[in-house]
Coordinates of C-alpha atoms and ligand atoms in Angstrom, one line a residue:
M1 CA 93.1 124.1 39.8
P2 CA 96.3 126.0 39.1
L3 CA 99.1 123.4 37.6
L4 CA 101.5 123.7 40.5
R5 CA 98.8 123.2 43.4
R6 CA 97.5 120.2 41.4
L7 CA 101.2 119.0 41.0
A8 CA 101.7 119.4 44.6
S9 CA 98.7 117.4 45.7
R10 CA 99.8 114.6 43.3
L11 CA 102.9 114.8 45.1
A12 CA 101.0 114.8 48.6
L13 CA 98.8 111.9 47.5
A14 CA 101.9 109.7 46.1
C15 CA 103.5 110.5 49.4
L16 CA 100.5 109.0 51.2
L17 CA 100.4 105.8 48.9
L18 CA 104.3 105.2 49.3
T19 CA 104.5 106.0 52.7
P20 CA 103.7 102.7 54.8
M21 CA 102.3 105.2 57.8
A22 CA 99.8 107.9 57.1
L23 CA 101.2 111.4 57.7
N24 CA 99.7 113.0 60.7
A25 CA 97.4 115.9 59.9
A26 CA 99.9 118.9 60.5
Q27 CA 102.9 116.8 59.5
T28 CA 105.0 118.4 56.6
P29 CA 106.8 115.8 54.2
T30 CA 110.1 117.2 55.3
D31 CA 109.3 116.8 59.1
P32 CA 110.7 113.5 59.9
W33 CA 107.9 111.7 62.2
W34 CA 110.2 111.5 65.3
K35 CA 110.5 115.1 65.6
H36 CA 107.3 115.8 67.6
A37 CA 106.7 112.2 68.5
L38 CA 105.3 110.7 71.9
I39 CA 107.3 107.7 72.4
Y40 CA 106.1 105.3 75.1
E41 CA 108.3 103.2 76.6
I42 CA 107.0 99.5 77.5
Y43 CA 108.6 97.0 80.1
P44 CA 107.5 93.9 78.5
R45 CA 107.3 92.1 81.5
S46 CA 104.8 94.3 82.9
F47 CA 102.5 95.5 80.3
G48 CA 100.0 92.8 79.6
D49 CA 100.3 88.8 80.3
S50 CA 98.5 87.2 77.5
N51 CA 98.8 83.4 78.4
G52 CA 98.4 83.8 82.2
D53 CA 102.1 82.9 83.2
G54 CA 102.1 86.2 85.5
I55 CA 104.9 87.8 82.9
G56 CA 103.9 90.0 80.4
D57 CA 104.5 89.1 76.9
L58 CA 104.2 90.7 73.0
N59 CA 101.0 89.6 72.3
G60 CA 99.5 91.3 75.5
I61 CA 101.3 94.6 74.0
T62 CA 99.4 93.7 70.9
A63 CA 96.2 93.3 72.7
H64 CA 96.3 96.6 74.3
L65 CA 97.4 99.0 71.1
D66 CA 93.9 100.5 71.0
H67 CA 94.6 102.2 74.1
L68 CA 98.0 103.5 73.0
Q69 CA 96.5 104.8 70.1
E70 CA 93.7 106.6 72.0
L71 CA 96.4 108.2 73.8
G72 CA 98.1 109.6 70.7
V73 CA 101.3 107.5 70.8
D74 CA 103.9 107.5 67.9
A75 CA 106.1 105.1 68.6
I76 CA 106.6 102.1 71.3
W77 CA 110.1 101.6 72.8
I78 CA 110.2 98.2 73.8
A79 CA 112.6 97.2 76.4
P80 CA 114.6 94.1 75.6
M81 CA 112.3 91.1 74.4
Y82 CA 115.0 88.8 73.2
P83 CA 116.3 85.5 74.5
S84 CA 117.8 86.1 77.8
P85 CA 118.7 84.5 81.1
Q86 CA 116.7 87.4 82.5
I87 CA 119.4 88.3 84.9
D88 CA 118.8 92.1 84.2
F89 CA 115.4 91.0 83.0
G90 CA 116.6 91.3 79.4
Y91 CA 119.2 93.7 79.3
D92 CA 121.3 90.6 79.4
I93 CA 120.7 89.3 75.5
A94 CA 121.8 85.4 74.8
D95 CA 120.8 85.7 71.1
Y96 CA 120.1 88.9 69.4
E97 CA 117.6 87.9 66.6
S98 CA 115.0 86.0 68.4
V99 CA 112.5 86.6 70.8
D100 CA 112.4 85.2 74.3
P101 CA 109.9 82.1 74.7
K102 CA 108.6 83.9 77.8
Y103 CA 107.5 86.7 75.4
G104 CA 106.6 85.0 72.3
N105 CA 108.3 84.3 69.1
L106 CA 109.3 86.1 66.0
A107 CA 105.7 85.5 64.7
D108 CA 104.2 87.4 67.6
F109 CA 106.7 90.1 67.0
D110 CA 105.7 90.3 63.2
R111 CA 101.8 90.4 64.2
L112 CA 102.6 93.4 67.0
L113 CA 104.5 95.2 64.2
K114 CA 101.4 94.8 61.9
S115 CA 98.9 95.7 64.3
A116 CA 100.9 98.7 65.4
R117 CA 101.4 100.0 61.6
Q118 CA 97.7 99.7 61.3
R119 CA 97.2 102.1 64.5
H120 CA 100.0 104.4 62.9
I121 CA 102.4 103.4 66.1
R122 CA 106.0 102.5 65.3
V123 CA 107.9 100.1 66.9
I124 CA 111.3 100.8 68.3
L125 CA 113.8 98.5 69.9
D126 CA 116.1 98.5 72.5
M127 CA 119.8 97.6 71.5
V128 CA 122.5 96.5 74.1
L129 CA 125.9 97.3 72.1
N130 CA 127.9 97.4 75.1
H131 CA 127.9 93.7 76.3
T132 CA 126.0 90.5 75.8
S133 CA 125.0 87.9 78.3
D134 CA 127.5 85.4 79.3
K135 CA 125.2 82.6 77.8
H136 CA 125.6 84.1 74.4
A137 CA 127.0 81.8 71.9
W138 CA 130.0 84.4 71.4
F139 CA 131.0 84.7 74.9
V140 CA 130.7 81.0 75.6
E141 CA 133.2 80.8 72.6
S142 CA 135.4 83.5 73.8
A143 CA 135.9 82.1 77.3
S144 CA 136.4 78.7 76.1
S145 CA 140.1 79.3 75.6
R146 CA 142.6 81.7 74.6
S147 CA 142.7 80.7 71.0
N148 CA 139.5 80.5 69.7
P149 CA 138.2 82.5 66.9
K150 CA 136.2 84.7 69.1
A151 CA 138.9 85.1 71.6
D152 CA 139.2 88.9 70.9
W153 CA 135.7 89.6 71.1
Y154 CA 135.2 90.5 74.7
V155 CA 138.1 92.7 77.1
W156 CA 140.1 90.2 78.3
N157 CA 143.2 91.0 80.8
D158 CA 146.0 88.4 82.4
G159 CA 145.3 90.9 85.3
I160 CA 148.3 91.8 87.6
D161 CA 150.4 90.3 90.2
A162 CA 148.6 90.3 93.6
S163 CA 151.7 91.8 95.5
T164 CA 151.9 94.6 93.3
P165 CA 152.1 97.8 95.2
G166 CA 149.1 100.4 95.2
I167 CA 146.4 97.8 94.7
T168 CA 142.9 98.4 96.0
P169 CA 141.1 96.3 98.5
L170 CA 138.6 95.8 96.4
Q171 CA 141.1 94.2 93.5
K172 CA 142.6 92.1 96.4
R173 CA 139.2 91.0 97.1
F174 CA 139.0 89.6 93.4
A175 CA 142.4 87.7 93.8
H176 CA 142.7 84.2 91.8
D177 CA 145.8 82.3 91.3
G178 CA 147.9 85.2 92.7
K179 CA 146.4 87.5 90.3
V180 CA 144.3 90.4 90.9
P181 CA 142.1 92.7 88.2
P182 CA 144.4 95.0 86.2
N183 CA 142.8 97.9 88.0
N184 CA 140.2 99.5 90.3
W185 CA 137.3 99.8 88.0
E186 CA 134.1 99.0 89.4
S187 CA 131.0 97.3 88.0
V188 CA 127.9 99.9 88.3
F189 CA 126.2 97.1 90.0
G190 CA 128.8 96.4 92.6
G191 CA 131.9 95.0 93.0
S192 CA 135.1 94.7 90.8
A193 CA 134.4 95.2 87.1
W194 CA 136.7 92.0 86.5
E195 CA 135.8 88.4 86.5
W196 CA 138.3 85.7 86.5
V197 CA 137.6 82.5 84.2
P198 CA 139.8 79.4 84.8
A199 CA 139.9 78.3 81.6
R200 CA 141.5 81.4 80.2
K201 CA 143.5 82.1 83.5
Q202 CA 142.1 85.3 82.5
F203 CA 139.7 88.3 83.8
Y204 CA 137.0 89.6 81.6
Y205 CA 135.5 93.2 81.7
H206 CA 131.9 93.7 82.9
R207 CA 130.7 97.3 83.7
F208 CA 127.3 95.8 85.0
Y209 CA 126.4 92.4 86.2
V210 CA 128.8 89.5 86.1
Q211 CA 126.4 88.3 83.8
Q212 CA 127.0 90.7 81.3
P213 CA 130.7 90.8 80.0
D214 CA 131.4 93.8 77.6
L215 CA 132.0 93.5 74.0
N216 CA 135.5 94.6 72.4
W217 CA 134.7 97.5 70.1
R218 CA 138.2 97.7 69.4
N219 CA 137.8 94.6 67.5
P220 CA 135.9 95.4 63.8
A221 CA 134.6 92.1 63.7
V222 CA 132.3 92.9 66.6
E223 CA 130.8 96.0 65.3
K224 CA 130.1 94.3 62.0
A225 CA 128.0 91.5 63.9
M226 CA 126.0 94.2 65.8
F227 CA 125.3 95.9 62.6
D228 CA 124.1 93.1 61.2
T229 CA 121.7 92.3 64.0
M230 CA 120.4 95.9 63.7
R231 CA 119.7 95.1 60.3
F232 CA 117.8 91.8 61.0
W233 CA 115.6 94.3 62.7
L234 CA 115.4 97.3 60.5
D235 CA 114.9 94.7 57.5
R236 CA 111.8 93.8 59.4
G237 CA 110.4 96.7 60.1
V238 CA 111.6 98.6 63.5
A239 CA 111.4 102.3 63.2
G240 CA 114.6 102.5 65.1
F241 CA 116.7 101.8 68.1
R242 CA 117.1 103.3 71.9
L243 CA 120.6 102.3 72.4
D244 CA 121.3 101.3 75.8
A245 CA 124.2 102.4 78.1
I246 CA 125.4 104.0 74.7
S247 CA 128.6 106.0 76.5
T248 CA 130.3 102.6 77.9
L249 CA 131.1 101.0 74.5
F250 CA 134.9 101.6 75.1
E251 CA 137.1 101.8 77.7
D252 CA 141.0 103.2 78.0
P253 CA 143.5 100.8 76.3
Q254 CA 146.1 101.6 79.0
L255 CA 143.4 100.6 81.6
R256 CA 144.4 103.7 83.9
N257 CA 142.6 103.4 87.4
D258 CA 139.5 106.0 87.5
P259 CA 140.2 108.6 90.1
E260 CA 138.5 107.9 93.5
R261 CA 136.0 110.4 95.2
P262 CA 135.1 110.7 98.6
G263 CA 132.7 108.3 100.3
T264 CA 130.9 104.7 99.0
N265 CA 128.1 104.4 96.5
D266 CA 124.8 102.2 97.2
Q267 CA 126.7 98.9 96.9
G268 CA 129.3 99.8 99.4
D269 CA 132.2 100.4 96.9
P270 CA 134.6 103.5 96.7
N271 CA 133.1 106.1 94.4
L272 CA 134.8 106.4 91.3
H273 CA 134.9 109.0 88.7
S274 CA 134.6 107.0 85.5
L275 CA 137.0 109.1 83.7
Y276 CA 138.8 106.2 82.2
S277 CA 135.7 103.6 81.7
D278 CA 133.1 105.6 80.4
N279 CA 132.5 108.2 77.7
L280 CA 135.7 107.8 75.7
P281 CA 135.8 109.7 72.2
E282 CA 136.1 106.4 70.2
V283 CA 132.1 105.8 70.6
H284 CA 131.4 108.6 68.6
D285 CA 133.1 107.1 65.5
V286 CA 131.0 103.8 65.8
I287 CA 127.8 106.1 66.1
R288 CA 128.6 108.1 63.0
R289 CA 128.9 104.7 61.0
L290 CA 126.0 103.5 62.8
R291 CA 123.9 106.5 61.4
A292 CA 125.0 106.3 58.0
M293 CA 123.9 102.9 57.9
V294 CA 120.6 103.2 59.5
D295 CA 120.2 106.2 56.9
T296 CA 120.4 103.9 54.0
Y297 CA 116.9 102.7 55.1
P298 CA 113.5 104.7 53.9
D299 CA 111.2 106.0 56.8
D300 CA 113.3 108.2 58.6
R301 CA 114.7 105.3 61.0
V302 CA 115.7 106.9 64.5
L303 CA 118.4 106.3 66.9
I304 CA 117.7 107.5 70.4
G305 CA 120.3 107.3 73.1
E306 CA 120.4 106.6 76.9
T307 CA 122.4 109.4 77.6
Y308 CA 123.1 110.6 81.2
T309 CA 125.4 113.5 80.7
P310 CA 126.9 116.1 82.9
D311 CA 125.3 119.0 81.0
V312 CA 124.0 120.2 77.8
A313 CA 127.6 120.8 76.1
E314 CA 128.2 117.1 76.6
L315 CA 124.7 116.3 75.4
D316 CA 125.1 118.1 72.0
K317 CA 128.1 115.9 71.0
W318 CA 125.7 113.1 71.1
Y319 CA 123.9 115.1 68.1
G320 CA 127.3 115.1 66.5
G321 CA 127.3 119.0 67.3
E322 CA 126.8 120.8 64.2
R323 CA 127.4 118.2 61.9
R324 CA 124.2 116.6 63.5
D325 CA 125.4 113.1 62.1
E326 CA 125.1 110.9 65.2
L327 CA 121.9 110.4 67.0
Q328 CA 118.5 112.0 66.0
L329 CA 117.4 112.0 69.8
P330 CA 119.9 111.6 72.6
M331 CA 117.8 112.0 75.7
N332 CA 118.1 114.8 77.7
M333 CA 118.2 113.6 80.8
L334 CA 119.3 116.8 83.0
V335 CA 115.8 118.2 83.5
G336 CA 113.8 114.9 84.8
F337 CA 116.9 113.4 86.3
G338 CA 119.4 116.1 87.1
W339 CA 120.5 115.2 90.9
Q340 CA 119.0 118.6 92.3
A341 CA 115.7 117.9 90.1
R342 CA 112.8 118.8 92.1
F343 CA 109.4 120.2 91.8
D344 CA 110.5 123.9 91.7
A345 CA 109.7 126.5 89.0
N346 CA 113.1 127.5 88.9
W347 CA 114.8 124.6 88.4
F348 CA 112.2 123.8 85.3
R349 CA 112.7 127.2 84.1
T350 CA 116.7 127.0 84.0
T351 CA 117.1 123.5 82.6
L352 CA 114.3 123.6 79.9
E353 CA 116.0 127.1 78.6
S354 CA 119.1 124.9 78.6
S355 CA 117.6 122.1 77.2
Q356 CA 117.0 124.1 73.8
Q357 CA 120.8 124.8 73.2
V358 CA 121.4 121.7 71.1
H359 CA 121.8 121.3 67.5
G360 CA 118.9 119.1 67.0
Q361 CA 115.6 118.4 68.5
P362 CA 115.4 118.1 72.2
L363 CA 114.2 114.8 73.8
L364 CA 112.6 115.0 77.1
V365 CA 111.9 112.1 79.7
F366 CA 110.9 111.8 83.3
D367 CA 110.4 108.0 83.6
N368 CA 111.8 105.1 82.8
H369 CA 112.4 101.4 84.2
D370 CA 115.6 102.6 85.9
N371 CA 114.2 105.3 88.4
P372 CA 111.7 106.0 90.9
R373 CA 108.6 107.1 88.9
S374 CA 108.1 111.0 88.4
I375 CA 105.1 111.5 90.4
D376 CA 107.0 110.0 93.5
R377 CA 109.9 112.0 92.8
F378 CA 108.0 115.3 91.9
G379 CA 105.0 114.8 94.3
D380 CA 104.3 115.8 98.0
G381 CA 102.4 113.0 99.1
S382 CA 98.9 115.0 99.1
H383 CA 99.2 116.7 95.6
D384 CA 100.6 114.0 93.5
V385 CA 98.1 113.6 90.8
Q386 CA 97.8 117.7 90.6
R387 CA 101.9 118.2 90.5
A388 CA 102.1 115.2 87.9
K389 CA 99.7 117.2 85.6
V390 CA 101.8 120.0 86.2
I391 CA 105.0 117.6 84.8
A392 CA 103.0 116.5 82.2
T393 CA 102.5 119.9 81.0
V394 CA 106.1 120.6 80.9
L395 CA 107.1 117.3 79.0
L396 CA 103.8 117.7 76.3
T397 CA 104.3 121.3 75.6
S398 CA 107.5 122.1 75.6
R399 CA 109.7 122.4 72.2
A400 CA 110.6 118.6 72.5
A401 CA 110.1 115.3 71.3
A402 CA 108.6 113.4 74.3
L403 CA 109.4 110.1 76.1
T404 CA 107.0 108.5 78.2
Y405 CA 106.9 105.2 80.0
Y406 CA 103.8 102.8 80.9
G407 CA 101.9 103.7 83.9
A408 CA 102.9 107.5 83.7
P409 CA 100.3 108.7 82.0
I410 CA 97.7 107.4 84.8
G411 CA 100.1 107.9 87.7
M412 CA 101.1 104.6 88.5
A413 CA 103.3 104.8 92.1
T414 CA 106.7 103.5 92.9
A415 CA 106.1 100.5 95.2
T416 CA 109.4 99.5 96.2
P417 CA 109.5 96.2 98.1
K418 CA 109.4 96.6 101.8
R419 CA 111.7 93.3 102.6
R420 CA 114.5 92.0 101.1
E421 CA 113.5 88.5 100.6
D422 CA 110.8 90.1 98.0
V423 CA 113.4 91.8 95.8
Q424 CA 114.1 90.5 92.2
D425 CA 116.3 93.3 90.8
P426 CA 119.6 92.0 91.9
I427 CA 121.1 95.3 92.6
G428 CA 118.3 95.4 95.3
I429 CA 119.5 92.3 96.8
T430 CA 123.3 93.2 97.0
G431 CA 122.5 96.9 97.8
W432 CA 119.7 96.4 100.7
P433 CA 118.8 98.3 102.2
R434 CA 120.7 101.4 100.4
E435 CA 119.6 100.5 97.2
K436 CA 116.3 98.6 97.2
G437 CA 116.5 98.0 93.2
R438 CA 114.2 98.9 90.8
D439 CA 111.2 96.5 91.0
G440 CA 109.3 99.8 92.3
E441 CA 109.0 101.2 88.5
R442 CA 108.4 98.1 86.9
T443 CA 105.1 96.9 88.6
P444 CA 102.3 95.3 86.4
M445 CA 100.4 98.0 84.7
Q446 CA 97.2 98.7 86.0
W447 CA 94.3 98.3 83.2
T448 CA 91.1 97.6 85.1
P449 CA 89.9 97.3 89.0
G450 CA 89.5 94.1 88.4
P451 CA 91.6 91.0 89.6
Q452 CA 95.8 91.7 88.8
A453 CA 94.4 95.1 87.7
G454 CA 93.6 93.2 84.2
F455 CA 97.4 92.6 83.9
S456 CA 97.2 88.7 83.9
S457 CA 95.0 86.0 84.8
N458 CA 97.4 84.5 87.0
T459 CA 97.1 85.6 90.8
H460 CA 100.8 85.3 91.2
T461 CA 102.4 88.0 88.9
W462 CA 106.3 88.4 88.6
L463 CA 105.8 91.5 90.8
P464 CA 103.2 92.1 93.0
V465 CA 100.2 94.6 91.4
T466 CA 100.6 97.9 93.4
P467 CA 97.5 98.1 95.8
D468 CA 96.2 101.6 94.4
Y469 CA 94.8 99.9 91.6
T470 CA 91.5 100.0 92.3
T471 CA 91.7 103.8 91.7
V472 CA 94.6 104.2 89.5
N473 CA 93.9 102.3 86.0
V474 CA 92.9 102.8 82.6
Q475 CA 89.5 102.0 82.9
T476 CA 88.3 104.0 86.1
E477 CA 90.4 107.0 84.5
D478 CA 88.6 106.6 81.2
A479 CA 85.5 107.3 82.7
D480 CA 86.5 110.7 84.7
P481 CA 87.6 113.5 82.3
E482 CA 89.3 115.2 85.2
S483 CA 91.6 112.3 85.4
L484 CA 95.5 112.6 84.8
L485 CA 94.9 110.1 81.5
H486 CA 92.8 112.2 79.8
W487 CA 94.9 115.5 80.8
Y488 CA 97.7 113.6 78.7
R489 CA 95.1 112.7 76.1
Q490 CA 94.3 116.4 75.7
L491 CA 97.8 117.9 75.7
V492 CA 98.9 115.0 73.2
A493 CA 96.2 115.7 70.6
L494 CA 97.1 119.7 70.9
R495 CA 100.8 119.2 70.6
R496 CA 99.8 117.2 67.5
D497 CA 98.6 119.8 65.4
N498 CA 99.3 123.2 66.9
P499 CA 101.9 124.8 65.0
A500 CA 103.4 127.1 67.9
L501 CA 103.4 124.0 69.9
R502 CA 105.2 122.1 67.5
D503 CA 107.7 124.2 66.3
G504 CA 107.4 127.7 68.1
A505 CA 110.7 128.7 70.0
M506 CA 110.2 128.7 73.9
Q507 CA 110.0 132.2 75.3
F508 CA 110.6 132.3 79.2
L509 CA 108.3 135.0 80.9
A510 CA 107.7 135.8 85.2
R511 CA 111.3 134.9 85.7
D512 CA 111.0 136.6 88.5
N513 CA 108.0 134.6 90.1
A514 CA 109.8 131.4 91.8
Q515 CA 106.1 129.9 92.2
V516 CA 105.2 129.9 88.3
L517 CA 107.0 128.6 85.5
V518 CA 105.3 130.7 82.2
Y519 CA 106.5 130.2 78.5
R520 CA 105.2 131.2 75.4
R521 CA 105.6 128.8 72.3
E522 CA 105.8 131.6 69.6
G523 CA 104.4 131.6 66.3
A524 CA 101.7 133.2 64.3
K525 CA 99.1 132.2 66.9
P526 CA 101.3 131.7 70.0
V527 CA 100.2 129.5 72.7
L528 CA 101.0 130.5 76.6
V529 CA 101.8 128.1 78.9
M530 CA 101.3 128.9 82.9
M531 CA 102.0 126.6 85.6
N532 CA 101.7 127.2 89.4
F533 CA 104.5 125.2 91.1
S534 CA 102.9 126.4 94.5
G535 CA 100.0 125.7 96.8
S536 CA 98.9 128.9 96.9
A537 CA 97.2 131.1 94.3
Q538 CA 99.6 133.2 92.3
A539 CA 98.5 136.3 90.3
I540 CA 98.9 136.2 86.5
D541 CA 100.3 139.4 84.8
G542 CA 97.8 140.4 82.0
K543 CA 100.9 141.5 80.0
W544 CA 101.8 138.0 79.4
Q545 CA 98.9 137.8 76.8
E546 CA 96.6 141.2 76.0
G547 CA 93.4 140.8 74.8
A548 CA 90.9 138.0 74.5
V549 CA 92.2 134.4 74.8
T550 CA 90.7 131.1 74.2
T551 CA 91.5 128.2 76.7
L552 CA 93.0 125.2 75.1
A553 CA 93.7 123.1 78.3
A554 CA 92.9 124.0 81.9
S555 CA 93.9 121.6 84.4
D556 CA 91.4 123.5 87.0
A557 CA 87.9 123.9 85.4
S558 CA 87.8 127.2 87.0
L559 CA 90.1 128.6 84.5
R560 CA 87.9 127.0 81.3
K561 CA 85.3 129.8 81.1
L562 CA 87.7 132.5 81.5
T563 CA 88.4 134.6 78.0
S564 CA 91.1 137.1 79.3
L565 CA 94.1 136.9 81.6
Q566 CA 93.4 140.2 83.6
G567 CA 93.1 140.0 87.3
V568 CA 93.2 136.2 87.1
Q569 CA 94.6 134.4 90.0
L570 CA 96.2 130.8 89.0
P571 CA 94.8 128.4 91.4
P572 CA 97.6 126.0 93.4
Y573 CA 99.3 123.6 90.8
A574 CA 97.3 124.6 88.1
A575 CA 98.1 124.4 84.4
W576 CA 96.7 126.8 82.1
V577 CA 97.3 126.7 78.2
V578 CA 96.0 129.9 76.0
T579 CA 96.0 131.2 72.8
P580 CA 94.6 134.7 71.5
A581 CA 91.3 134.3 70.8
H582 CA 91.5 136.3 67.1
Ligands
TEU1 O1 121.1 101.6 82.2 C1 122.4 102.3 82.4 C2 122.5 103.2 83.2 O2 123.2 103.9 83.5 C3 122.5 102.2 84.4 O3 123.6 102.3 85.5 C4 121.1 103.0 85.2 O4 122.2 104.0 85.8 C5 121.1 102.1 86.6 O5 120.1 101.3 86.0 C6 120.1 103.1 87.6 O6 120.3 102.1 88.6 C7 120.8 100.9 81.1 C8 119.2 100.0 81.5 O7 118.6 101.1 81.0 C9 119.2 99.6 82.4 O8 118.3 98.8 82.9 C10 120.1 98.3 82.3 O9 120.1 97.4 83.5 C11 121.6 98.6 82.0 O10 121.8 99.7 80.7 C12 122.6 97.4 81.7 O11 122.1 97.0 80.5
CA2 CA1 132.3 98.5 77.3

């Protein structure tokens, strides 16, 4: 063997031995693992219940890791599993360095980490930096007086005189002791964002629930404490964090009123433009310091951002723009959750094309624990699974890292409560019937056609199992090669080691046909992806790929035997992925 090659293979061997995770087949040592990853969000309450209390737990996740490995998942993101009063089901954290007893303990967590590692699955934690629970020791202390050591850890204000001219009806509603909140800021979850505390005779600010007071990120002690908790988990071996509501860390020091917009929101409050309460530039300084801290760890730890942005230019700022010194993977919410998002080839062509205009790797996402499931948002009630296969094709064949959510790969439906008394999510109780809350997208995972869909031995699960579990479940779909689950597995396997699908640029074709979405992933051996967004057959243009082709994946069996594009009609809602035969 020539010396250079021998050295190179030695080096590769050394890498293999040193790296705690084996590298994927086509992964080069310079490619960070997250760049082409499939990341799978787990809502721990709803994934697997190991102890029969009707609530999911960490051991329940560990028990189902084989399924995730078979799917080809590179990392799981676990929604908050820390001790919490569970007002916002974990997003109100009372202790950042432990596990909620309902979900297990630190030993269970370490076991989960180890079992996942054995299956080449990394573990990403949810990190809630903007606020804590009002039961967190920091807030209890902070709220106890104006002079305690943590007095300045949260956002406190004296309020203004209730007779001040120009105060809004909402401010008036929150009057105490002749004082009203200092401005018109609203909680995303309803009402004023300011809550009165008699012990301090002051208001504190909470962007989310009253039980979620905002930390004061202008206090360096807060940053230090939060970075320390992140080190706690990085030292334990987590692969990174999904940063919750990251745009909300800072508020305007002058507390200027947010501009009003016409109409009211789902909680019945005036619509506001969060000009002074969200997305302040100071947050980027924190993120740069956080990135520098995370980069001191080996193995490419990753920062993922919950970044709902108005456009791609704003999204690019979360990468740090050209400097790329902030988040590696801020979520692109525009393609999947944009207010105009619909099952429409033009929508996807336009937004996917612009998704590429960032200084880092795009991260696509169509499902999460806050929004109705994509199968319902993009479905029409009669071709839901076919359409879900098209959406899966977009997610897994675009040039992007991919984020999915438990239940999406089997086509679990959104099961929104029908009666107010059944609602668990507090915003669904206060907002009923305009806002029915987020329970619908958080129902128990459907594993089997057996009792409680195999989620729990307890007949009383925290949310009811959706009745469609008898057909929509892992076991049944595993046995059906035409199922949505098999489609996901096929595409995940394909994107894992096809060079064009990994890094090839996206060249959009068929721009003048509003019924089809077609793109070529460029490369020495390009890959052509064709999707029919309509209910009628669509002609394929032989020029998209001349010569003989091989099918890599086809959602419609009739396409699989074809060896050329000439004269072919793409069946309704079909997705076809091909590559030149030679
Ligand atoms: O969500 C932040 C956020 O922007 C929410 O307002 C989201 O738009 C809303 O839930 C949709 O109904 C994150 C978490 O994902 C969410 O579950 C938490 O409730 C929230 O932060 C507070 O921590
Ligand atoms: Ca804040």
